[in-house]
Amino acid sequence: PLLHAPMSLFVGNISMKARDASLSELFGRYGPCHVDEKRGYAFVDYDDVRDAQDALADLNGRTIEGLRLNIEWSKKHRSRYGNPA
């Protein structure tokens, strides 16, 4: 992938106790992102693929609210939001 292309991660196995704000804070530590949380999973869109790579490496398998996060590249890879703010 291009280094400065927006990229999207799929985050699975999210506890129902986890809040959108806490996920935004957690993933936002790696760079500007947009978290689109659904029931039990989320898509996290980053402006820069390097930020997404860092989040994937550091957070995949981390336990949040009693459940182990499963993070992988989204099937689309590219952000669904263009350049998220």
PDB file of N, CA and C in Angstrom:
ATOM      1  N   PRO A   1       0.813  -1.205   0.000  1.00  0.00           N
ATOM      2  CA  PRO A   1       0.000   0.000   0.000  1.00  0.00           C
ATOM      3  C   PRO A   1       0.853   1.265   0.000  1.00  0.00           C
ATOM      4  N   LEU A   2       0.280   2.349  -0.463  1.00  0.00           N
ATOM      5  CA  LEU A   2       0.978   3.631  -0.445  1.00  0.00           C
ATOM      6  C   LEU A   2       1.110   4.123   0.988  1.00  0.00           C
ATOM      7  N   LEU A   3       2.252   4.749   1.300  1.00  0.00           N
ATOM      8  CA  LEU A   3       2.498   5.160   2.676  1.00  0.00           C
ATOM      9  C   LEU A   3       1.528   6.222   3.174  1.00  0.00           C
ATOM     10  N   HIS A   4       1.092   7.118   2.313  1.00  0.00           N
ATOM     11  CA  HIS A   4       0.245   8.203   2.780  1.00  0.00           C
ATOM     12  C   HIS A   4      -1.204   8.036   2.356  1.00  0.00           C
ATOM     13  N   ALA A   5      -1.594   6.840   1.940  1.00  0.00           N
ATOM     14  CA  ALA A   5      -2.985   6.586   1.563  1.00  0.00           C
ATOM     15  C   ALA A   5      -3.786   6.262   2.823  1.00  0.00           C
ATOM     16  N   PRO A   6      -5.015   6.758   2.912  1.00  0.00           N
ATOM     17  CA  PRO A   6      -5.854   6.395   4.058  1.00  0.00           C
ATOM     18  C   PRO A   6      -6.069   4.884   4.085  1.00  0.00           C
ATOM     19  N   MET A   7      -6.039   4.305   5.277  1.00  0.00           N
ATOM     20  CA  MET A   7      -6.187   2.863   5.425  1.00  0.00           C
ATOM     21  C   MET A   7      -7.203   2.549   6.513  1.00  0.00           C
ATOM     22  N   SER A   8      -7.838   1.398   6.379  1.00  0.00           N
ATOM     23  CA  SER A   8      -8.882   0.999   7.309  1.00  0.00           C
ATOM     24  C   SER A   8      -8.536  -0.336   7.960  1.00  0.00           C
ATOM     25  N   LEU A   9      -8.761  -0.407   9.280  1.00  0.00           N
ATOM     26  CA  LEU A   9      -8.598  -1.645  10.029  1.00  0.00           C
ATOM     27  C   LEU A   9      -9.967  -2.168  10.439  1.00  0.00           C
ATOM     28  N   PHE A  10     -10.103  -3.483  10.458  1.00  0.00           N
ATOM     29  CA  PHE A  10     -11.284  -4.125  11.027  1.00  0.00           C
ATOM     30  C   PHE A  10     -10.906  -4.568  12.429  1.00  0.00           C
ATOM     31  N   VAL A  11     -11.712  -4.201  13.412  1.00  0.00           N
ATOM     32  CA  VAL A  11     -11.460  -4.563  14.803  1.00  0.00           C
ATOM     33  C   VAL A  11     -12.629  -5.425  15.272  1.00  0.00           C
ATOM     34  N   GLY A  12     -12.357  -6.672  15.558  1.00  0.00           N
ATOM     35  CA  GLY A  12     -13.396  -7.600  15.991  1.00  0.00           C
ATOM     36  C   GLY A  12     -13.270  -7.965  17.454  1.00  0.00           C
ATOM     37  N   ASN A  13     -14.323  -8.585  17.968  1.00  0.00           N
ATOM     38  CA  ASN A  13     -14.378  -9.072  19.345  1.00  0.00           C
ATOM     39  C   ASN A  13     -14.337  -7.938  20.358  1.00  0.00           C
ATOM     40  N   ILE A  14     -15.072  -6.868  20.076  1.00  0.00           N
ATOM     41  CA  ILE A  14     -15.133  -5.720  20.986  1.00  0.00           C
ATOM     42  C   ILE A  14     -16.227  -5.973  22.013  1.00  0.00           C
ATOM     43  N   SER A  15     -15.883  -5.801  23.265  1.00  0.00           N
ATOM     44  CA  SER A  15     -16.847  -5.975  24.349  1.00  0.00           C
ATOM     45  C   SER A  15     -17.963  -4.942  24.239  1.00  0.00           C
ATOM     46  N   MET A  16     -19.164  -5.358  24.593  1.00  0.00           N
ATOM     47  CA  MET A  16     -20.291  -4.422  24.602  1.00  0.00           C
ATOM     48  C   MET A  16     -20.091  -3.338  25.665  1.00  0.00           C
ATOM     49  N   LYS A  17     -19.185  -3.587  26.615  1.00  0.00           N
ATOM     50  CA  LYS A  17     -18.891  -2.595  27.659  1.00  0.00           C
ATOM     51  C   LYS A  17     -18.004  -1.474  27.138  1.00  0.00           C
ATOM     52  N   ALA A  18     -17.281  -1.731  26.055  1.00  0.00           N
ATOM     53  CA  ALA A  18     -16.376  -0.720  25.499  1.00  0.00           C
ATOM     54  C   ALA A  18     -17.195   0.403  24.876  1.00  0.00           C
ATOM     55  N   ARG A  19     -16.766   1.616  25.058  1.00  0.00           N
ATOM     56  CA  ARG A  19     -17.465   2.786  24.537  1.00  0.00           C
ATOM     57  C   ARG A  19     -16.714   3.364  23.347  1.00  0.00           C
ATOM     58  N   ASP A  20     -17.454   3.983  22.451  1.00  0.00           N
ATOM     59  CA  ASP A  20     -16.869   4.597  21.261  1.00  0.00           C
ATOM     60  C   ASP A  20     -15.763   5.577  21.634  1.00  0.00           C
ATOM     61  N   ALA A  21     -15.997   6.377  22.681  1.00  0.00           N
ATOM     62  CA  ALA A  21     -14.997   7.370  23.094  1.00  0.00           C
ATOM     63  C   ALA A  21     -13.710   6.692  23.558  1.00  0.00           C
ATOM     64  N   SER A  22     -13.817   5.586  24.280  1.00  0.00           N
ATOM     65  CA  SER A  22     -12.604   4.912  24.755  1.00  0.00           C
ATOM     66  C   SER A  22     -11.862   4.265  23.590  1.00  0.00           C
ATOM     67  N   LEU A  23     -12.591   3.755  22.603  1.00  0.00           N
ATOM     68  CA  LEU A  23     -11.933   3.204  21.414  1.00  0.00           C
ATOM     69  C   LEU A  23     -11.258   4.310  20.610  1.00  0.00           C
ATOM     70  N   SER A  24     -11.923   5.443  20.479  1.00  0.00           N
ATOM     71  CA  SER A  24     -11.321   6.576  19.761  1.00  0.00           C
ATOM     72  C   SER A  24     -10.047   7.036  20.444  1.00  0.00           C
ATOM     73  N   GLU A  25     -10.072   7.075  21.769  1.00  0.00           N
ATOM     74  CA  GLU A  25      -8.875   7.475  22.517  1.00  0.00           C
ATOM     75  C   GLU A  25      -7.757   6.450  22.338  1.00  0.00           C
ATOM     76  N   LEU A  26      -8.090   5.169  22.446  1.00  0.00           N
ATOM     77  CA  LEU A  26      -7.104   4.100  22.312  1.00  0.00           C
ATOM     78  C   LEU A  26      -6.444   4.120  20.934  1.00  0.00           C
ATOM     79  N   PHE A  27      -7.253   4.115  19.878  1.00  0.00           N
ATOM     80  CA  PHE A  27      -6.704   4.079  18.524  1.00  0.00           C
ATOM     81  C   PHE A  27      -6.119   5.431  18.114  1.00  0.00           C
ATOM     82  N   GLY A  28      -6.625   6.511  18.690  1.00  0.00           N
ATOM     83  CA  GLY A  28      -6.122   7.848  18.385  1.00  0.00           C
ATOM     84  C   GLY A  28      -4.702   8.084  18.869  1.00  0.00           C
ATOM     85  N   ARG A  29      -4.202   7.253  19.753  1.00  0.00           N
ATOM     86  CA  ARG A  29      -2.813   7.364  20.220  1.00  0.00           C
ATOM     87  C   ARG A  29      -1.816   7.135  19.094  1.00  0.00           C
ATOM     88  N   TYR A  30      -2.277   6.483  18.024  1.00  0.00           N
ATOM     89  CA  TYR A  30      -1.377   6.128  16.920  1.00  0.00           C
ATOM     90  C   TYR A  30      -1.445   7.106  15.759  1.00  0.00           C
ATOM     91  N   GLY A  31      -2.385   8.028  15.804  1.00  0.00           N
ATOM     92  CA  GLY A  31      -2.512   9.026  14.750  1.00  0.00           C
ATOM     93  C   GLY A  31      -3.967   9.397  14.547  1.00  0.00           C
ATOM     94  N   PRO A  32      -4.209  10.417  13.732  1.00  0.00           N
ATOM     95  CA  PRO A  32      -5.584  10.841  13.462  1.00  0.00           C
ATOM     96  C   PRO A  32      -6.386   9.687  12.857  1.00  0.00           C
ATOM     97  N   CYS A  33      -7.569   9.447  13.430  1.00  0.00           N
ATOM     98  CA  CYS A  33      -8.382   8.337  12.945  1.00  0.00           C
ATOM     99  C   CYS A  33      -9.858   8.606  13.165  1.00  0.00           C
ATOM    100  N   HIS A  34     -10.669   7.800  12.514  1.00  0.00           N
ATOM    101  CA  HIS A  34     -12.119   7.825  12.687  1.00  0.00           C
ATOM    102  C   HIS A  34     -12.551   6.413  13.062  1.00  0.00           C
ATOM    103  N   VAL A  35     -13.258   6.277  14.188  1.00  0.00           N
ATOM    104  CA  VAL A  35     -13.733   4.973  14.642  1.00  0.00           C
ATOM    105  C   VAL A  35     -15.224   4.871  14.349  1.00  0.00           C
ATOM    106  N   ASP A  36     -15.603   3.851  13.582  1.00  0.00           N
ATOM    107  CA  ASP A  36     -16.999   3.583  13.264  1.00  0.00           C
ATOM    108  C   ASP A  36     -17.366   2.287  13.976  1.00  0.00           C
ATOM    109  N   GLU A  37     -17.903   2.425  15.204  1.00  0.00           N
ATOM    110  CA  GLU A  37     -18.189   1.255  16.029  1.00  0.00           C
ATOM    111  C   GLU A  37     -19.570   0.702  15.725  1.00  0.00           C
ATOM    112  N   LYS A  38     -19.619  -0.603  15.594  1.00  0.00           N
ATOM    113  CA  LYS A  38     -20.871  -1.338  15.395  1.00  0.00           C
ATOM    114  C   LYS A  38     -21.086  -2.204  16.633  1.00  0.00           C
ATOM    115  N   ARG A  39     -21.949  -3.142  16.553  1.00  0.00           N
ATOM    116  CA  ARG A  39     -22.212  -4.032  17.689  1.00  0.00           C
ATOM    117  C   ARG A  39     -21.181  -5.167  17.703  1.00  0.00           C
ATOM    118  N   GLY A  40     -20.166  -5.034  18.539  1.00  0.00           N
ATOM    119  CA  GLY A  40     -19.163  -6.074  18.674  1.00  0.00           C
ATOM    120  C   GLY A  40     -17.967  -5.961  17.746  1.00  0.00           C
ATOM    121  N   TYR A  41     -17.987  -4.972  16.857  1.00  0.00           N
ATOM    122  CA  TYR A  41     -16.842  -4.764  15.963  1.00  0.00           C
ATOM    123  C   TYR A  41     -16.792  -3.299  15.555  1.00  0.00           C
ATOM    124  N   ALA A  42     -15.697  -2.919  14.896  1.00  0.00           N
ATOM    125  CA  ALA A  42     -15.545  -1.530  14.460  1.00  0.00           C
ATOM    126  C   ALA A  42     -14.616  -1.478  13.255  1.00  0.00           C
ATOM    127  N   PHE A  43     -14.721  -0.383  12.527  1.00  0.00           N
ATOM    128  CA  PHE A  43     -13.743  -0.038  11.504  1.00  0.00           C
ATOM    129  C   PHE A  43     -13.012   1.196  11.997  1.00  0.00           C
ATOM    130  N   VAL A  44     -11.690   1.184  11.874  1.00  0.00           N
ATOM    131  CA  VAL A  44     -10.881   2.331  12.268  1.00  0.00           C
ATOM    132  C   VAL A  44     -10.128   2.794  11.037  1.00  0.00           C
ATOM    133  N   ASP A  45     -10.407   4.022  10.626  1.00  0.00           N
ATOM    134  CA  ASP A  45      -9.786   4.604   9.438  1.00  0.00           C
ATOM    135  C   ASP A  45      -8.696   5.579   9.849  1.00  0.00           C
ATOM    136  N   TYR A  46      -7.516   5.382   9.306  1.00  0.00           N
ATOM    137  CA  TYR A  46      -6.365   6.258   9.565  1.00  0.00           C
ATOM    138  C   TYR A  46      -6.000   7.032   8.317  1.00  0.00           C
ATOM    139  N   ASP A  47      -5.475   8.239   8.531  1.00  0.00           N
ATOM    140  CA  ASP A  47      -4.983   9.067   7.426  1.00  0.00           C
ATOM    141  C   ASP A  47      -3.732   8.472   6.790  1.00  0.00           C
ATOM    142  N   ASP A  48      -2.930   7.792   7.595  1.00  0.00           N
ATOM    143  CA  ASP A  48      -1.612   7.331   7.170  1.00  0.00           C
ATOM    144  C   ASP A  48      -1.456   5.845   7.477  1.00  0.00           C
ATOM    145  N   VAL A  49      -1.042   5.074   6.501  1.00  0.00           N
ATOM    146  CA  VAL A  49      -0.894   3.631   6.661  1.00  0.00           C
ATOM    147  C   VAL A  49       0.078   3.289   7.787  1.00  0.00           C
ATOM    148  N   ARG A  50       1.081   4.117   8.023  1.00  0.00           N
ATOM    149  CA  ARG A  50       2.045   3.823   9.097  1.00  0.00           C
ATOM    150  C   ARG A  50       1.371   3.853  10.463  1.00  0.00           C
ATOM    151  N   ASP A  51       0.428   4.775  10.657  1.00  0.00           N
ATOM    152  CA  ASP A  51      -0.316   4.822  11.917  1.00  0.00           C
ATOM    153  C   ASP A  51      -1.157   3.560  12.080  1.00  0.00           C
ATOM    154  N   ALA A  52      -1.791   3.131  10.996  1.00  0.00           N
ATOM    155  CA  ALA A  52      -2.599   1.906  11.030  1.00  0.00           C
ATOM    156  C   ALA A  52      -1.728   0.694  11.331  1.00  0.00           C
ATOM    157  N   GLN A  53      -0.546   0.638  10.726  1.00  0.00           N
ATOM    158  CA  GLN A  53       0.369  -0.481  10.974  1.00  0.00           C
ATOM    159  C   GLN A  53       0.784  -0.520  12.446  1.00  0.00           C
ATOM    160  N   ASP A  54       1.089   0.639  13.023  1.00  0.00           N
ATOM    161  CA  ASP A  54       1.474   0.706  14.437  1.00  0.00           C
ATOM    162  C   ASP A  54       0.339   0.236  15.346  1.00  0.00           C
ATOM    163  N   ALA A  55      -0.881   0.707  15.067  1.00  0.00           N
ATOM    164  CA  ALA A  55      -2.036   0.300  15.878  1.00  0.00           C
ATOM    165  C   ALA A  55      -2.271  -1.201  15.766  1.00  0.00           C
ATOM    166  N   LEU A  56      -2.187  -1.725  14.570  1.00  0.00           N
ATOM    167  CA  LEU A  56      -2.379  -3.156  14.350  1.00  0.00           C
ATOM    168  C   LEU A  56      -1.338  -3.960  15.138  1.00  0.00           C
ATOM    169  N   ALA A  57      -0.089  -3.562  15.042  1.00  0.00           N
ATOM    170  CA  ALA A  57       0.993  -4.296  15.721  1.00  0.00           C
ATOM    171  C   ALA A  57       0.854  -4.233  17.244  1.00  0.00           C
ATOM    172  N   ASP A  58       0.486  -3.069  17.768  1.00  0.00           N
ATOM    173  CA  ASP A  58       0.447  -2.888  19.222  1.00  0.00           C
ATOM    174  C   ASP A  58      -0.846  -3.378  19.881  1.00  0.00           C
ATOM    175  N   LEU A  59      -1.967  -3.280  19.179  1.00  0.00           N
ATOM    176  CA  LEU A  59      -3.258  -3.543  19.815  1.00  0.00           C
ATOM    177  C   LEU A  59      -3.870  -4.897  19.490  1.00  0.00           C
ATOM    178  N   ASN A  60      -3.432  -5.552  18.416  1.00  0.00           N
ATOM    179  CA  ASN A  60      -3.998  -6.852  18.083  1.00  0.00           C
ATOM    180  C   ASN A  60      -3.705  -7.837  19.214  1.00  0.00           C
ATOM    181  N   GLY A  61      -4.767  -8.430  19.749  1.00  0.00           N
ATOM    182  CA  GLY A  61      -4.607  -9.383  20.842  1.00  0.00           C
ATOM    183  C   GLY A  61      -4.695  -8.757  22.220  1.00  0.00           C
ATOM    184  N   ARG A  62      -4.739  -7.436  22.303  1.00  0.00           N
ATOM    185  CA  ARG A  62      -4.848  -6.776  23.608  1.00  0.00           C
ATOM    186  C   ARG A  62      -6.243  -7.022  24.187  1.00  0.00           C
ATOM    187  N   THR A  63      -6.312  -7.256  25.481  1.00  0.00           N
ATOM    188  CA  THR A  63      -7.586  -7.481  26.152  1.00  0.00           C
ATOM    189  C   THR A  63      -8.174  -6.148  26.601  1.00  0.00           C
ATOM    190  N   ILE A  64      -9.399  -5.889  26.150  1.00  0.00           N
ATOM    191  CA  ILE A  64     -10.134  -4.674  26.505  1.00  0.00           C
ATOM    192  C   ILE A  64     -11.492  -5.106  27.054  1.00  0.00           C
ATOM    193  N   GLU A  65     -11.793  -4.694  28.273  1.00  0.00           N
ATOM    194  CA  GLU A  65     -13.068  -5.058  28.919  1.00  0.00           C
ATOM    195  C   GLU A  65     -13.306  -6.567  28.897  1.00  0.00           C
ATOM    196  N   GLY A  66     -12.227  -7.340  29.096  1.00  0.00           N
ATOM    197  CA  GLY A  66     -12.354  -8.787  29.223  1.00  0.00           C
ATOM    198  C   GLY A  66     -12.327  -9.581  27.924  1.00  0.00           C
ATOM    199  N   LEU A  67     -12.288  -8.899  26.779  1.00  0.00           N
ATOM    200  CA  LEU A  67     -12.221  -9.604  25.497  1.00  0.00           C
ATOM    201  C   LEU A  67     -10.952  -9.232  24.746  1.00  0.00           C
ATOM    202  N   ARG A  68     -10.382 -10.213  24.058  1.00  0.00           N
ATOM    203  CA  ARG A  68      -9.151 -10.006  23.300  1.00  0.00           C
ATOM    204  C   ARG A  68      -9.501  -9.467  21.908  1.00  0.00           C
ATOM    205  N   LEU A  69      -8.987  -8.276  21.588  1.00  0.00           N
ATOM    206  CA  LEU A  69      -9.257  -7.659  20.291  1.00  0.00           C
ATOM    207  C   LEU A  69      -8.645  -8.485  19.164  1.00  0.00           C
ATOM    208  N   ASN A  70      -9.375  -8.593  18.075  1.00  0.00           N
ATOM    209  CA  ASN A  70      -8.889  -9.232  16.858  1.00  0.00           C
ATOM    210  C   ASN A  70      -8.855  -8.143  15.788  1.00  0.00           C
ATOM    211  N   ILE A  71      -7.656  -7.726  15.385  1.00  0.00           N
ATOM    212  CA  ILE A  71      -7.516  -6.620  14.438  1.00  0.00           C
ATOM    213  C   ILE A  71      -6.834  -7.128  13.171  1.00  0.00           C
ATOM    214  N   GLU A  72      -7.401  -6.726  12.046  1.00  0.00           N
ATOM    215  CA  GLU A  72      -6.800  -7.079  10.750  1.00  0.00           C
ATOM    216  C   GLU A  72      -7.108  -5.956   9.767  1.00  0.00           C
ATOM    217  N   TRP A  73      -6.427  -5.994   8.630  1.00  0.00           N
ATOM    218  CA  TRP A  73      -6.740  -5.017   7.585  1.00  0.00           C
ATOM    219  C   TRP A  73      -8.164  -5.243   7.129  1.00  0.00           C
ATOM    220  N   SER A  74      -8.884  -4.174   6.950  1.00  0.00           N
ATOM    221  CA  SER A  74     -10.239  -4.279   6.422  1.00  0.00           C
ATOM    222  C   SER A  74     -10.147  -4.828   4.999  1.00  0.00           C
ATOM    223  N   LYS A  75     -11.187  -5.498   4.547  1.00  0.00           N
ATOM    224  CA  LYS A  75     -11.178  -6.090   3.209  1.00  0.00           C
ATOM    225  C   LYS A  75     -10.960  -5.032   2.134  1.00  0.00           C
ATOM    226  N   LYS A  76     -11.442  -3.826   2.388  1.00  0.00           N
ATOM    227  CA  LYS A  76     -11.276  -2.741   1.428  1.00  0.00           C
ATOM    228  C   LYS A  76      -9.889  -2.121   1.518  1.00  0.00           C
ATOM    229  N   HIS A  77      -9.212  -2.299   2.645  1.00  0.00           N
ATOM    230  CA  HIS A  77      -7.922  -1.677   2.936  1.00  0.00           C
ATOM    231  C   HIS A  77      -8.035  -0.162   3.007  1.00  0.00           C
ATOM    232  N   ARG A  78      -8.477   0.456   1.945  1.00  0.00           N
ATOM    233  CA  ARG A  78      -8.536   1.912   1.943  1.00  0.00           C
ATOM    234  C   ARG A  78      -9.685   2.401   2.807  1.00  0.00           C
ATOM    235  N   SER A  79      -9.488   3.549   3.367  1.00  0.00           N
ATOM    236  CA  SER A  79     -10.509   4.167   4.207  1.00  0.00           C
ATOM    237  C   SER A  79     -11.822   4.312   3.456  1.00  0.00           C
ATOM    238  N   ARG A  80     -12.903   4.111   4.169  1.00  0.00           N
ATOM    239  CA  ARG A  80     -14.224   4.295   3.590  1.00  0.00           C
ATOM    240  C   ARG A  80     -14.654   5.757   3.695  1.00  0.00           C
ATOM    241  N   TYR A  81     -13.841   6.600   4.297  1.00  0.00           N
ATOM    242  CA  TYR A  81     -14.211   7.993   4.530  1.00  0.00           C
ATOM    243  C   TYR A  81     -13.319   8.980   3.795  1.00  0.00           C
ATOM    244  N   GLY A  82     -12.489   8.520   2.884  1.00  0.00           N
ATOM    245  CA  GLY A  82     -11.568   9.439   2.226  1.00  0.00           C
ATOM    246  C   GLY A  82     -10.492   9.848   3.208  1.00  0.00           C
ATOM    247  N   ASN A  83     -10.373  11.104   3.499  1.00  0.00           N
ATOM    248  CA  ASN A  83      -9.424  11.607   4.490  1.00  0.00           C
ATOM    249  C   ASN A  83     -10.168  11.959   5.759  1.00  0.00           C
ATOM    250  N   PRO A  84     -10.245  11.027   6.745  1.00  0.00           N
ATOM    251  CA  PRO A  84     -10.974  11.335   7.960  1.00  0.00           C
ATOM    252  C   PRO A  84     -10.309  12.445   8.750  1.00  0.00           C
ATOM    253  N   ALA A  85     -11.094  13.206   9.465  1.00  0.00           N
ATOM    254  CA  ALA A  85     -10.559  14.321  10.270  1.00  0.00           C
ATOM    255  C   ALA A  85     -10.324  13.858  11.677  1.00  0.00           C
TER     256      ALA A  85
END
